[in-house]
PDB file of C-alpha atoms in Angstrom:
ATOM      1  CA  TRP A   1      25.714  56.604 190.883  1.00 60.00           C
ATOM      2  CA  ASP A   2      27.406  59.993 190.799  1.00 88.00           C
ATOM      3  CA  VAL A   3      26.900  60.314 194.571  1.00 94.00           C
ATOM      4  CA  HIS A   4      28.647  56.976 195.208  1.00 96.00           C
ATOM      5  CA  PHE A   5      32.277  55.968 195.216  1.00 97.00           C
ATOM      6  CA  PHE A   6      33.102  53.427 192.520  1.00 96.00           C
ATOM      7  CA  ASP A   7      36.463  52.010 191.503  1.00 96.00           C
ATOM      8  CA  GLY A   8      35.262  48.644 190.197  1.00 94.00           C
ATOM      9  CA  ASN A   9      37.265  46.815 192.860  1.00 97.00           C
ATOM     10  CA  ASP A  10      37.083  45.648 196.472  1.00 98.00           C
ATOM     11  CA  LEU A  11      37.209  49.202 197.820  1.00 98.00           C
ATOM     12  CA  THR A  12      33.790  49.843 196.282  1.00 98.00           C
ATOM     13  CA  VAL A  13      32.323  46.971 198.303  1.00 98.00           C
ATOM     14  CA  GLN A  14      33.982  48.248 201.493  1.00 98.00           C
ATOM     15  CA  TYR A  15      32.523  51.714 200.834  1.00 98.00           C
ATOM     16  CA  LEU A  16      29.048  50.268 200.185  1.00 98.00           C
ATOM     17  CA  LEU A  17      29.030  48.238 203.400  1.00 98.00           C
ATOM     18  CA  VAL A  18      30.017  51.310 205.414  1.00 98.00           C
ATOM     19  CA  LEU A  19      27.430  53.422 203.603  1.00 97.00           C
ATOM     20  CA  ASP A  20      24.629  50.942 204.124  1.00 96.00           C
ATOM     21  CA  ALA A  21      25.537  50.407 207.784  1.00 96.00           C
ATOM     22  CA  LEU A  22      25.049  54.148 208.293  1.00 95.00           C
ATOM     23  CA  ASN A  23      21.983  54.456 206.079  1.00 92.00           C
ATOM     24  CA  PHE A  24      19.360  55.160 208.720  1.00 87.00           C
ATOM     25  CA  CYS A  25      17.619  58.035 210.495  1.00 84.00           C
ATOM     26  CA  PHE A  26      18.278  61.257 208.637  1.00 76.00           C
ATOM     27  CA  TRP A  27      15.636  63.212 210.532  1.00 67.00           C
ATOM     28  CA  PRO A  28      15.111  65.462 212.408  1.00 62.00           C
ATOM     29  CA  GLU A  29      17.932  67.340 210.655  1.00 69.00           C
ATOM     30  CA  ASP A  30      16.425  69.643 208.025  1.00 73.00           C
ATOM     31  CA  GLY A  31      17.760  69.049 204.547  1.00 77.00           C
ATOM     32  CA  LEU A  32      19.758  65.966 205.515  1.00 84.00           C
ATOM     33  CA  GLU A  33      19.324  63.128 203.033  1.00 88.00           C
ATOM     34  CA  TYR A  34      20.895  59.865 201.904  1.00 91.00           C
ATOM     35  CA  ASP A  35      22.812  61.678 199.164  1.00 93.00           C
ATOM     36  CA  ASP A  36      24.565  63.778 201.809  1.00 91.00           C
ATOM     37  CA  LEU A  37      25.797  60.617 203.524  1.00 94.00           C
ATOM     38  CA  ALA A  38      26.844  58.957 200.258  1.00 96.00           C
ATOM     39  CA  ARG A  39      28.752  62.021 199.045  1.00 96.00           C
ATOM     40  CA  ALA A  40      30.462  62.587 202.397  1.00 96.00           C
ATOM     41  CA  LEU A  41      31.677  58.990 202.558  1.00 97.00           C
ATOM     42  CA  LYS A  42      32.745  59.137 198.909  1.00 98.00           C
ATOM     43  CA  LYS A  43      34.852  62.196 199.688  1.00 97.00           C
ATOM     44  CA  ALA A  44      36.354  60.443 202.722  1.00 98.00           C
ATOM     45  CA  VAL A  45      37.443  57.417 200.683  1.00 98.00           C
ATOM     46  CA  LEU A  46      38.744  59.551 197.819  1.00 98.00           C
ATOM     47  CA  ASP A  47      40.797  61.598 200.296  1.00 98.00           C
ATOM     48  CA  ASP A  48      42.137  58.447 201.994  1.00 98.00           C
ATOM     49  CA  PRO A  49      41.528  55.031 200.398  1.00 98.00           C
ATOM     50  CA  THR A  50      42.394  53.297 203.701  1.00 98.00           C
ATOM     51  CA  VAL A  51      39.784  55.204 205.717  1.00 98.00           C
ATOM     52  CA  PHE A  52      37.385  52.225 205.778  1.00 98.00           C
ATOM     53  CA  ASP A  53      39.986  49.535 206.443  1.00 98.00           C
ATOM     54  CA  ALA A  54      38.729  47.144 209.104  1.00 98.00           C
ATOM     55  CA  ALA A  55      41.590  47.947 211.491  1.00 98.00           C
ATOM     56  CA  ARG A  56      40.728  51.626 211.315  1.00 98.00           C
ATOM     57  CA  LEU A  57      36.985  51.072 211.717  1.00 98.00           C
ATOM     58  CA  VAL A  58      37.529  49.067 214.906  1.00 98.00           C
ATOM     59  CA  ALA A  59      39.091  52.109 216.556  1.00 98.00           C
ATOM     60  CA  VAL A  60      37.178  54.896 214.807  1.00 98.00           C
ATOM     61  CA  THR A  61      36.088  57.769 217.030  1.00 96.00           C
ATOM     62  CA  GLU A  62      33.052  59.986 216.959  1.00 94.00           C
ATOM     63  CA  ASP A  63      35.248  62.953 216.010  1.00 94.00           C
ATOM     64  CA  GLN A  64      36.641  61.041 213.038  1.00 96.00           C
ATOM     65  CA  VAL A  65      33.180  60.052 211.827  1.00 96.00           C
ATOM     66  CA  GLN A  66      31.965  63.616 212.294  1.00 93.00           C
ATOM     67  CA  GLY A  67      34.949  64.749 210.223  1.00 95.00           C
ATOM     68  CA  TRP A  68      33.960  62.411 207.384  1.00 96.00           C
ATOM     69  CA  LEU A  69      30.356  63.513 207.468  1.00 92.00           C
ATOM     70  CA  GLY A  70      31.093  67.213 207.697  1.00 90.00           C
ATOM     71  CA  ARG A  71      27.913  68.023 209.586  1.00 83.00           C
ATOM     72  CA  PRO A  72      25.870  66.704 212.488  1.00 78.00           C
ATOM     73  CA  PHE A  73      24.057  63.435 211.878  1.00 84.00           C
ATOM     74  CA  PRO A  74      21.471  62.075 214.311  1.00 88.00           C
ATOM     75  CA  GLN A  75      22.126  58.956 216.382  1.00 91.00           C
ATOM     76  CA  MET A  76      25.892  59.274 216.179  1.00 91.00           C
ATOM     77  CA  ARG A  77      26.478  56.696 218.931  1.00 94.00           C
ATOM     78  CA  GLN A  78      24.575  54.058 216.954  1.00 95.00           C
ATOM     79  CA  ARG A  79      26.504  54.966 213.803  1.00 94.00           C
ATOM     80  CA  LEU A  80      29.796  54.716 215.660  1.00 96.00           C
ATOM     81  CA  PHE A  81      28.858  51.309 217.088  1.00 97.00           C
ATOM     82  CA  ALA A  82      27.907  50.071 213.601  1.00 97.00           C
ATOM     83  CA  LEU A  83      31.279  51.124 212.182  1.00 98.00           C
ATOM     84  CA  GLN A  84      33.264  49.599 215.030  1.00 98.00           C
ATOM     85  CA  GLU A  85      31.297  46.366 214.709  1.00 98.00           C
ATOM     86  CA  LEU A  86      31.935  46.312 210.944  1.00 98.00           C
ATOM     87  CA  GLY A  87      35.639  46.619 211.559  1.00 98.00           C
ATOM     88  CA  THR A  88      35.669  43.965 214.270  1.00 98.00           C
ATOM     89  CA  VAL A  89      33.687  41.381 212.315  1.00 98.00           C
ATOM     90  CA  LEU A  90      35.417  42.023 208.994  1.00 98.00           C
ATOM     91  CA  ALA A  91      38.822  41.692 210.653  1.00 98.00           C
ATOM     92  CA  ALA A  92      37.939  38.535 212.562  1.00 98.00           C
ATOM     93  CA  GLN A  93      35.872  36.706 209.957  1.00 98.00           C
ATOM     94  CA  PHE A  94      36.659  38.065 206.476  1.00 98.00           C
ATOM     95  CA  ASP A  95      40.326  39.072 206.511  1.00 98.00           C
ATOM     96  CA  GLY A  96      39.222  42.696 206.879  1.00 98.00           C
ATOM     97  CA  SER A  97      37.399  42.755 203.561  1.00 98.00           C
ATOM     98  CA  ALA A  98      33.736  43.348 202.729  1.00 98.00           C
ATOM     99  CA  ALA A  99      34.497  41.850 199.315  1.00 98.00           C
ATOM    100  CA  ASN A 100      35.433  38.591 201.078  1.00 98.00           C
ATOM    101  CA  LEU A 101      32.069  38.718 202.837  1.00 98.00           C
ATOM    102  CA  VAL A 102      30.407  39.006 199.422  1.00 98.00           C
ATOM    103  CA  ARG A 103      32.537  36.190 197.992  1.00 98.00           C
ATOM    104  CA  SER A 104      31.560  33.936 200.901  1.00 98.00           C
ATOM    105  CA  ALA A 105      27.946  33.991 199.650  1.00 98.00           C
ATOM    106  CA  HIS A 106      28.986  32.241 196.408  1.00 97.00           C
ATOM    107  CA  ARG A 107      26.923  34.524 194.142  1.00 95.00           C
ATOM    108  CA  SER A 108      23.724  33.999 196.124  1.00 97.00           C
ATOM    109  CA  ALA A 109      21.850  37.193 196.969  1.00 97.00           C
ATOM    110  CA  SER A 110      19.764  35.488 199.643  1.00 96.00           C
ATOM    111  CA  ALA A 111      22.853  33.939 201.237  1.00 98.00           C
ATOM    112  CA  LEU A 112      24.527  37.348 201.314  1.00 98.00           C
ATOM    113  CA  VAL A 113      21.478  38.994 202.907  1.00 97.00           C
ATOM    114  CA  GLN A 114      21.437  36.257 205.546  1.00 96.00           C
ATOM    115  CA  SER A 115      25.168  36.548 206.163  1.00 97.00           C
ATOM    116  CA  VAL A 116      25.097  40.343 206.520  1.00 98.00           C
ATOM    117  CA  ALA A 117      22.106  40.181 208.848  1.00 96.00           C
ATOM    118  CA  THR A 118      23.728  37.410 210.897  1.00 96.00           C
ATOM    119  CA  TRP A 119      27.133  39.020 211.346  1.00 98.00           C
ATOM    120  CA  PHE A 120      26.177  42.686 211.801  1.00 97.00           C
ATOM    121  CA  THR A 121      23.593  43.842 214.333  1.00 94.00           C
ATOM    122  CA  ALA A 122      23.227  47.148 212.453  1.00 92.00           C
ATOM    123  CA  PHE A 123      21.564  45.158 209.668  1.00 95.00           C
ATOM    124  CA  GLN A 124      19.220  43.151 211.914  1.00 93.00           C
ATOM    125  CA  ASP A 125      16.128  45.298 211.526  1.00 89.00           C
ATOM    126  CA  HIS A 126      12.983  43.675 212.845  1.00 88.00           C
ATOM    127  CA  THR A 127       9.652  44.481 214.383  1.00 90.00           C
ATOM    128  CA  VAL A 128       6.827  42.752 216.208  1.00 94.00           C
ATOM    129  CA  TYR A 129       3.647  42.364 214.205  1.00 95.00           C
ATOM    130  CA  LYS A 130       0.561  40.956 215.947  1.00 96.00           C
ATOM    131  CA  GLY A 131       2.764  39.372 218.589  1.00 96.00           C
ATOM    132  CA  THR A 132       5.180  37.773 216.134  1.00 95.00           C
ATOM    133  CA  GLN A 133       8.717  38.971 215.530  1.00 93.00           C
ATOM    134  CA  VAL A 134       9.209  39.782 211.849  1.00 94.00           C
ATOM    135  CA  PHE A 135      12.682  40.174 210.358  1.00 90.00           C
ATOM    136  CA  LEU A 136      12.880  42.717 207.553  1.00 91.00           C
ATOM    137  CA  TYR A 137      16.596  42.868 206.721  1.00 93.00           C
ATOM    138  CA  LYS A 138      15.906  45.919 204.584  1.00 93.00           C
ATOM    139  CA  ARG A 139      19.404  47.384 204.852  1.00 93.00           C
ATOM    140  CA  ALA A 140      21.012  43.991 204.211  1.00 96.00           C
ATOM    141  CA  GLN A 141      18.905  43.754 201.061  1.00 96.00           C
ATOM    142  CA  ILE A 142      19.917  47.285 200.084  1.00 96.00           C
ATOM    143  CA  PHE A 143      23.582  46.349 200.472  1.00 97.00           C
ATOM    144  CA  VAL A 144      23.139  43.329 198.199  1.00 97.00           C
ATOM    145  CA  ALA A 145      21.334  45.494 195.635  1.00 96.00           C
ATOM    146  CA  ASP A 146      24.061  48.132 195.851  1.00 96.00           C
ATOM    147  CA  VAL A 147      26.771  45.533 195.261  1.00 97.00           C
ATOM    148  CA  TRP A 148      24.832  44.161 192.301  1.00 95.00           C
ATOM    149  CA  GLY A 149      24.365  47.676 190.913  1.00 93.00           C
ATOM    150  CA  ALA A 150      28.039  48.513 191.278  1.00 91.00           C
TER     151      ALA A 150
END
């Protein structure tokens, strides 16, 4: 976990939700990997513990996100939308706190996966297989695993 931010408190959960919302599409950038994203966001939260507050995420700009990341990341518009949506939903439904989102699942991993996938379109990964829509919720599951691991 040396690449991740961890303080043992609610800020860790906020960091993990932001990280997992942005955890997609690292190509075609050469040498760009998940660890680069995790470290960049860790640095951002260490530099400013309020950087991922819901009120700030709602209004975050592409320049601000680029400043956190420190280098070009593909699909920046989708990343920006995911962050703004996180801020909007957290503020409106969970008193601005990803930890409150986690608490609302009452210690149920499956309930948390369902809640994350329901509230945040960035976590609603799906595909069509043989004419049937299949919901994967991979990133929602990763978030739950990350919270458990923290």
